[in-house]
mmCIF file with all atom_site columns, N, CA and C in Angstrom:
data_model
loop_
_atom_site.group_PDB
_atom_site.id
_atom_site.type_symbol
_atom_site.label_atom_id
_atom_site.label_alt_id
_atom_site.label_comp_id
_atom_site.label_asym_id
_atom_site.label_entity_id
_atom_site.label_seq_id
_atom_site.pdbx_PDB_ins_code
_atom_site.Cartn_x
_atom_site.Cartn_y
_atom_site.Cartn_z
_atom_site.occupancy
_atom_site.B_iso_or_equiv
_atom_site.pdbx_formal_charge
_atom_site.auth_seq_id
_atom_site.auth_comp_id
_atom_site.auth_asym_id
_atom_site.auth_atom_id
_atom_site.pdbx_PDB_model_num
ATOM 1   N N  . UNK C 1 1  ? 18.623  25.303  8.523   1.00 0.00 ? 300 UNK C N  1
ATOM 2   C CA . UNK C 1 1  ? 17.497  24.900  8.851   1.00 0.00 ? 300 UNK C CA 1
ATOM 3   C C  . UNK C 1 1  ? 17.754  23.462  9.356   1.00 0.00 ? 300 UNK C C  1
ATOM 4   N N  . UNK C 1 2  ? 16.965  22.963  10.477  1.00 0.00 ? 301 UNK C N  1
ATOM 5   C CA . UNK C 1 2  ? 17.257  21.525  11.163  1.00 0.00 ? 301 UNK C CA 1
ATOM 6   C C  . UNK C 1 2  ? 16.438  20.814  9.871   1.00 0.00 ? 301 UNK C C  1
ATOM 7   N N  . UNK C 1 3  ? 17.306  19.620  9.719   1.00 0.00 ? 302 UNK C N  1
ATOM 8   C CA . UNK C 1 3  ? 16.462  18.470  9.176   1.00 0.00 ? 302 UNK C CA 1
ATOM 9   C C  . UNK C 1 3  ? 15.486  17.970  9.847   1.00 0.00 ? 302 UNK C C  1
ATOM 10  N N  . UNK C 1 4  ? 14.554  17.757  8.924   1.00 0.00 ? 303 UNK C N  1
ATOM 11  C CA . UNK C 1 4  ? 12.923  17.209  9.621   1.00 0.00 ? 303 UNK C CA 1
ATOM 12  C C  . UNK C 1 4  ? 12.874  15.924  9.291   1.00 0.00 ? 303 UNK C C  1
ATOM 13  N N  . UNK C 1 5  ? 12.026  15.254  10.143  1.00 0.00 ? 304 UNK C N  1
ATOM 14  C CA . UNK C 1 5  ? 11.607  13.739  10.136  1.00 0.00 ? 304 UNK C CA 1
ATOM 15  C C  . UNK C 1 5  ? 11.175  13.550  8.877   1.00 0.00 ? 304 UNK C C  1
ATOM 16  N N  . UNK C 1 6  ? 11.272  12.057  8.665   1.00 0.00 ? 305 UNK C N  1
ATOM 17  C CA . UNK C 1 6  ? 10.783  11.646  7.266   1.00 0.00 ? 305 UNK C CA 1
ATOM 18  C C  . UNK C 1 6  ? 9.149   11.240  7.769   1.00 0.00 ? 305 UNK C C  1
ATOM 19  N N  . UNK C 1 7  ? 8.436   11.490  6.872   1.00 0.00 ? 306 UNK C N  1
ATOM 20  C CA . UNK C 1 7  ? 6.889   11.543  6.858   1.00 0.00 ? 306 UNK C CA 1
ATOM 21  C C  . UNK C 1 7  ? 6.297   10.552  7.300   1.00 0.00 ? 306 UNK C C  1
ATOM 22  N N  . UNK C 1 8  ? 5.361   10.353  7.986   1.00 0.00 ? 307 UNK C N  1
ATOM 23  C CA . UNK C 1 8  ? 4.827   9.378   8.889   1.00 0.00 ? 307 UNK C CA 1
ATOM 24  C C  . UNK C 1 8  ? 3.991   8.345   7.611   1.00 0.00 ? 307 UNK C C  1
ATOM 25  N N  . UNK C 1 9  ? 3.818   8.580   6.234   1.00 0.00 ? 308 UNK C N  1
ATOM 26  C CA . UNK C 1 9  ? 3.179   7.682   5.411   1.00 0.00 ? 308 UNK C CA 1
ATOM 27  C C  . UNK C 1 9  ? 3.779   6.721   5.291   1.00 0.00 ? 308 UNK C C  1
ATOM 28  N N  . UNK C 1 10 ? 5.099   6.017   5.690   1.00 0.00 ? 309 UNK C N  1
ATOM 29  C CA . UNK C 1 10 ? 5.353   4.923   5.669   1.00 0.00 ? 309 UNK C CA 1
ATOM 30  C C  . UNK C 1 10 ? 5.145   3.855   6.811   1.00 0.00 ? 309 UNK C C  1
ATOM 31  N N  . UNK C 1 11 ? 4.375   4.381   7.813   1.00 0.00 ? 310 UNK C N  1
ATOM 32  C CA . UNK C 1 11 ? 3.922   3.462   9.332   1.00 0.00 ? 310 UNK C CA 1
ATOM 33  C C  . UNK C 1 11 ? 2.512   3.089   8.782   1.00 0.00 ? 310 UNK C C  1
ATOM 34  N N  . UNK C 1 12 ? 2.461   1.948   9.051   1.00 0.00 ? 311 UNK C N  1
ATOM 35  C CA . UNK C 1 12 ? 0.943   1.423   9.260   1.00 0.00 ? 311 UNK C CA 1
ATOM 36  C C  . UNK C 1 12 ? 0.819   0.252   10.361  1.00 0.00 ? 311 UNK C C  1
ATOM 37  N N  . UNK C 1 13 ? -0.253  0.669   10.860  1.00 0.00 ? 312 UNK C N  1
ATOM 38  C CA . UNK C 1 13 ? -0.859  -0.272  11.918  1.00 0.00 ? 312 UNK C CA 1
ATOM 39  C C  . UNK C 1 13 ? -2.079  -1.382  11.116  1.00 0.00 ? 312 UNK C C  1
ATOM 40  N N  . UNK C 1 14 ? -2.309  -2.502  11.794  1.00 0.00 ? 313 UNK C N  1
ATOM 41  C CA . UNK C 1 14 ? -3.282  -3.669  11.401  1.00 0.00 ? 313 UNK C CA 1
ATOM 42  C C  . UNK C 1 14 ? -3.909  -3.754  12.887  1.00 0.00 ? 313 UNK C C  1
ATOM 43  N N  . UNK C 1 15 ? -5.108  -3.653  12.492  1.00 0.00 ? 314 UNK C N  1
ATOM 44  C CA . UNK C 1 15 ? -5.923  -3.606  13.618  1.00 0.00 ? 314 UNK C CA 1
ATOM 45  C C  . UNK C 1 15 ? -7.207  -4.623  13.419  1.00 0.00 ? 314 UNK C C  1
ATOM 46  N N  . UNK C 1 16 ? -7.402  -5.506  14.506  1.00 0.00 ? 315 UNK C N  1
ATOM 47  C CA . UNK C 1 16 ? -8.612  -6.277  14.339  1.00 0.00 ? 315 UNK C CA 1
ATOM 48  C C  . UNK C 1 16 ? -9.770  -6.470  15.528  1.00 0.00 ? 315 UNK C C  1
ATOM 49  N N  . UNK C 1 17 ? -10.863 -6.273  15.526  1.00 0.00 ? 316 UNK C N  1
ATOM 50  C CA . UNK C 1 17 ? -11.254 -5.651  16.631  1.00 0.00 ? 316 UNK C CA 1
ATOM 51  C C  . UNK C 1 17 ? -10.999 -5.159  17.800  1.00 0.00 ? 316 UNK C C  1
ATOM 52  N N  . UNK C 1 18 ? -10.487 -3.660  17.304  1.00 0.00 ? 317 UNK C N  1
ATOM 53  C CA . UNK C 1 18 ? -10.115 -2.688  17.651  1.00 0.00 ? 317 UNK C CA 1
ATOM 54  C C  . UNK C 1 18 ? -8.822  -2.789  18.782  1.00 0.00 ? 317 UNK C C  1
ATOM 55  N N  . UNK C 1 19 ? -7.596  -4.002  18.331  1.00 0.00 ? 318 UNK C N  1
ATOM 56  C CA . UNK C 1 19 ? -6.631  -4.663  19.047  1.00 0.00 ? 318 UNK C CA 1
ATOM 57  C C  . UNK C 1 19 ? -6.093  -4.117  17.647  1.00 0.00 ? 318 UNK C C  1
ATOM 58  N N  . UNK C 1 20 ? -4.433  -3.828  18.278  1.00 0.00 ? 319 UNK C N  1
ATOM 59  C CA . UNK C 1 20 ? -3.330  -3.762  17.481  1.00 0.00 ? 319 UNK C CA 1
ATOM 60  C C  . UNK C 1 20 ? -2.953  -5.205  17.310  1.00 0.00 ? 319 UNK C C  1
ATOM 61  N N  . UNK C 1 21 ? -2.544  -5.930  15.864  1.00 0.00 ? 320 UNK C N  1
ATOM 62  C CA . UNK C 1 21 ? -2.093  -7.217  15.881  1.00 0.00 ? 320 UNK C CA 1
ATOM 63  C C  . UNK C 1 21 ? -0.874  -7.076  14.933  1.00 0.00 ? 320 UNK C C  1
ATOM 64  N N  . UNK C 1 22 ? -0.614  -5.887  14.293  1.00 0.00 ? 321 UNK C N  1
ATOM 65  C CA . UNK C 1 22 ? 0.641   -5.748  13.509  1.00 0.00 ? 321 UNK C CA 1
ATOM 66  C C  . UNK C 1 22 ? 0.937   -4.429  13.498  1.00 0.00 ? 321 UNK C C  1
ATOM 67  N N  . UNK C 1 23 ? 2.416   -4.233  13.290  1.00 0.00 ? 322 UNK C N  1
ATOM 68  C CA . UNK C 1 23 ? 2.759   -2.628  12.893  1.00 0.00 ? 322 UNK C CA 1
ATOM 69  C C  . UNK C 1 23 ? 4.158   -2.950  11.749  1.00 0.00 ? 322 UNK C C  1
ATOM 70  N N  . UNK C 1 24 ? 4.290   -2.050  10.873  1.00 0.00 ? 323 UNK C N  1
ATOM 71  C CA . UNK C 1 24 ? 5.370   -2.073  10.137  1.00 0.00 ? 323 UNK C CA 1
ATOM 72  C C  . UNK C 1 24 ? 5.403   -0.723  9.647   1.00 0.00 ? 323 UNK C C  1
ATOM 73  N N  . UNK C 1 25 ? 6.661   -0.529  9.057   1.00 0.00 ? 324 UNK C N  1
ATOM 74  C CA . UNK C 1 25 ? 7.509   0.488   8.262   1.00 0.00 ? 324 UNK C CA 1
ATOM 75  C C  . UNK C 1 25 ? 7.972   0.250   7.068   1.00 0.00 ? 324 UNK C C  1
ATOM 76  N N  . UNK C 1 26 ? 7.075   0.967   6.466   1.00 0.00 ? 325 UNK C N  1
ATOM 77  C CA . UNK C 1 26 ? 7.483   0.467   4.398   1.00 0.00 ? 325 UNK C CA 1
ATOM 78  C C  . UNK C 1 26 ? 8.674   1.648   4.558   1.00 0.00 ? 325 UNK C C  1
ATOM 79  N N  . UNK C 1 27 ? 10.040  0.574   4.065   1.00 0.00 ? 326 UNK C N  1
ATOM 80  C CA . UNK C 1 27 ? 11.210  1.597   3.668   1.00 0.00 ? 326 UNK C CA 1
ATOM 81  C C  . UNK C 1 27 ? 11.633  1.540   2.263   1.00 0.00 ? 326 UNK C C  1
ATOM 82  N N  . UNK C 1 28 ? 11.012  0.603   1.286   1.00 0.00 ? 327 UNK C N  1
ATOM 83  C CA . UNK C 1 28 ? 11.348  1.117   0.091   1.00 0.00 ? 327 UNK C CA 1
ATOM 84  C C  . UNK C 1 28 ? 10.338  0.262   -1.038  1.00 0.00 ? 327 UNK C C  1
ATOM 85  N N  . UNK C 1 29 ? 9.501   0.855   -1.784  1.00 0.00 ? 328 UNK C N  1
ATOM 86  C CA . UNK C 1 29 ? 8.927   0.616   -3.069  1.00 0.00 ? 328 UNK C CA 1
ATOM 87  C C  . UNK C 1 29 ? 9.483   0.143   -4.423  1.00 0.00 ? 328 UNK C C  1
ATOM 88  N N  . UNK C 1 30 ? 9.361   -1.013  -4.745  1.00 0.00 ? 329 UNK C N  1
ATOM 89  C CA . UNK C 1 30 ? 9.766   -1.381  -6.503  1.00 0.00 ? 329 UNK C CA 1
ATOM 90  C C  . UNK C 1 30 ? 8.635   -1.483  -6.895  1.00 0.00 ? 329 UNK C C  1
ATOM 91  N N  . UNK C 1 31 ? 8.544   -0.301  -7.805  1.00 0.00 ? 330 UNK C N  1
ATOM 92  C CA . UNK C 1 31 ? 7.592   -0.050  -9.008  1.00 0.00 ? 330 UNK C CA 1
ATOM 93  C C  . UNK C 1 31 ? 7.632   -0.880  -10.100 1.00 0.00 ? 330 UNK C C  1
ATOM 94  N N  . UNK C 1 32 ? 6.598   -1.747  -10.659 1.00 0.00 ? 331 UNK C N  1
ATOM 95  C CA . UNK C 1 32 ? 6.609   -2.238  -11.763 1.00 0.00 ? 331 UNK C CA 1
ATOM 96  C C  . UNK C 1 32 ? 6.019   -1.753  -12.771 1.00 0.00 ? 331 UNK C C  1
ATOM 97  N N  . UNK C 1 33 ? 6.333   -2.062  -14.189 1.00 0.00 ? 332 UNK C N  1
ATOM 98  C CA . UNK C 1 33 ? 5.904   -1.272  -15.657 1.00 0.00 ? 332 UNK C CA 1
ATOM 99  C C  . UNK C 1 33 ? 4.264   -1.545  -15.660 1.00 0.00 ? 332 UNK C C  1
ATOM 100 N N  . UNK C 1 34 ? 3.673   -0.539  -15.792 1.00 0.00 ? 333 UNK C N  1
ATOM 101 C CA . UNK C 1 34 ? 2.382   -0.453  -15.896 1.00 0.00 ? 333 UNK C CA 1
ATOM 102 C C  . UNK C 1 34 ? 1.740   -1.606  -16.872 1.00 0.00 ? 333 UNK C C  1
ATOM 103 N N  . UNK C 1 35 ? 0.407   -2.195  -16.146 1.00 0.00 ? 334 UNK C N  1
ATOM 104 C CA . UNK C 1 35 ? -0.053  -3.188  -17.119 1.00 0.00 ? 334 UNK C CA 1
ATOM 105 C C  . UNK C 1 35 ? 0.404   -4.544  -16.601 1.00 0.00 ? 334 UNK C C  1
ATOM 106 N N  . UNK C 1 36 ? 0.962   -4.832  -15.858 1.00 0.00 ? 335 UNK C N  1
ATOM 107 C CA . UNK C 1 36 ? 2.197   -5.958  -15.495 1.00 0.00 ? 335 UNK C CA 1
ATOM 108 C C  . UNK C 1 36 ? 1.389   -6.826  -14.555 1.00 0.00 ? 335 UNK C C  1
ATOM 109 N N  . UNK C 1 37 ? 0.150   -6.338  -13.873 1.00 0.00 ? 336 UNK C N  1
ATOM 110 C CA . UNK C 1 37 ? -0.333  -6.669  -12.851 1.00 0.00 ? 336 UNK C CA 1
ATOM 111 C C  . UNK C 1 37 ? -1.156  -7.934  -13.032 1.00 0.00 ? 336 UNK C C  1
ATOM 112 N N  . UNK C 1 38 ? -2.083  -8.464  -12.048 1.00 0.00 ? 337 UNK C N  1
ATOM 113 C CA . UNK C 1 38 ? -3.238  -9.423  -12.291 1.00 0.00 ? 337 UNK C CA 1
ATOM 114 C C  . UNK C 1 38 ? -4.681  -8.696  -12.358 1.00 0.00 ? 337 UNK C C  1
ATOM 115 N N  . UNK C 1 39 ? -5.400  -9.079  -13.444 1.00 0.00 ? 338 UNK C N  1
ATOM 116 C CA . UNK C 1 39 ? -6.226  -8.712  -13.376 1.00 0.00 ? 338 UNK C CA 1
ATOM 117 C C  . UNK C 1 39 ? -7.483  -9.289  -13.123 1.00 0.00 ? 338 UNK C C  1
ATOM 118 N N  . UNK C 1 40 ? -8.542  -8.958  -12.497 1.00 0.00 ? 339 UNK C N  1
ATOM 119 C CA . UNK C 1 40 ? -9.468  -9.604  -11.511 1.00 0.00 ? 339 UNK C CA 1
ATOM 120 C C  . UNK C 1 40 ? -10.633 -10.044 -12.679 1.00 0.00 ? 339 UNK C C  1
ATOM 121 N N  . UNK C 1 41 ? -11.631 -10.781 -12.234 1.00 0.00 ? 340 UNK C N  1
ATOM 122 C CA . UNK C 1 41 ? -12.815 -11.088 -13.098 1.00 0.00 ? 340 UNK C CA 1
ATOM 123 C C  . UNK C 1 41 ? -13.742 -9.600  -12.935 1.00 0.00 ? 340 UNK C C  1
ATOM 124 N N  . UNK C 1 42 ? -13.614 -9.125  -11.896 1.00 0.00 ? 341 UNK C N  1
ATOM 125 C CA . UNK C 1 42 ? -14.648 -7.822  -11.504 1.00 0.00 ? 341 UNK C CA 1
ATOM 126 C C  . UNK C 1 42 ? -14.002 -6.964  -12.213 1.00 0.00 ? 341 UNK C C  1
ATOM 127 N N  . UNK C 1 43 ? -12.491 -6.577  -12.450 1.00 0.00 ? 342 UNK C N  1
ATOM 128 C CA . UNK C 1 43 ? -12.065 -5.577  -13.223 1.00 0.00 ? 342 UNK C CA 1
ATOM 129 C C  . UNK C 1 43 ? -12.144 -5.813  -14.655 1.00 0.00 ? 342 UNK C C  1
ATOM 130 N N  . UNK C 1 44 ? -12.044 -6.919  -15.021 1.00 0.00 ? 343 UNK C N  1
ATOM 131 C CA . UNK C 1 44 ? -11.938 -7.167  -16.479 1.00 0.00 ? 343 UNK C CA 1
ATOM 132 C C  . UNK C 1 44 ? -13.709 -7.000  -17.104 1.00 0.00 ? 343 UNK C C  1
ATOM 133 N N  . UNK C 1 45 ? -14.525 -7.211  -16.055 1.00 0.00 ? 344 UNK C N  1
ATOM 134 C CA . UNK C 1 45 ? -16.124 -6.887  -16.771 1.00 0.00 ? 344 UNK C CA 1
ATOM 135 C C  . UNK C 1 45 ? -16.166 -5.584  -16.339 1.00 0.00 ? 344 UNK C C  1
ATOM 136 N N  . UNK C 1 46 ? -15.318 -4.838  -15.655 1.00 0.00 ? 345 UNK C N  1
ATOM 137 C CA . UNK C 1 46 ? -15.591 -3.285  -15.712 1.00 0.00 ? 345 UNK C CA 1
ATOM 138 C C  . UNK C 1 46 ? -14.984 -2.857  -16.889 1.00 0.00 ? 345 UNK C C  1
ATOM 139 N N  . UNK C 1 47 ? -13.971 -3.401  -17.497 1.00 0.00 ? 346 UNK C N  1
ATOM 140 C CA . UNK C 1 47 ? -13.174 -2.708  -18.556 1.00 0.00 ? 346 UNK C CA 1
ATOM 141 C C  . UNK C 1 47 ? -14.081 -3.500  -20.329 1.00 0.00 ? 346 UNK C C  1
ATOM 142 N N  . UNK C 1 48 ? -14.923 -4.219  -19.816 1.00 0.00 ? 347 UNK C N  1
ATOM 143 C CA . UNK C 1 48 ? -15.342 -5.119  -21.116 1.00 0.00 ? 347 UNK C CA 1
ATOM 144 C C  . UNK C 1 48 ? -16.276 -4.068  -21.446 1.00 0.00 ? 347 UNK C C  1
ATOM 145 N N  . UNK C 1 49 ? -17.152 -3.491  -20.882 1.00 0.00 ? 348 UNK C N  1
ATOM 146 C CA . UNK C 1 49 ? -18.448 -2.533  -21.184 1.00 0.00 ? 348 UNK C CA 1
ATOM 147 C C  . UNK C 1 49 ? -18.304 -1.515  -21.450 1.00 0.00 ? 348 UNK C C  1
#
């Protein structure tokens, strides 16, 4: 079998007013422990009820 190219999931483009303003490639992701992120006021309000 021939090697397959990597999936396009790691590529992105930022568009504003139908113009491309930035492009990028995600090379790696550093995962953090669950629950270690910031909780917004809206999320806290939903979880409270």
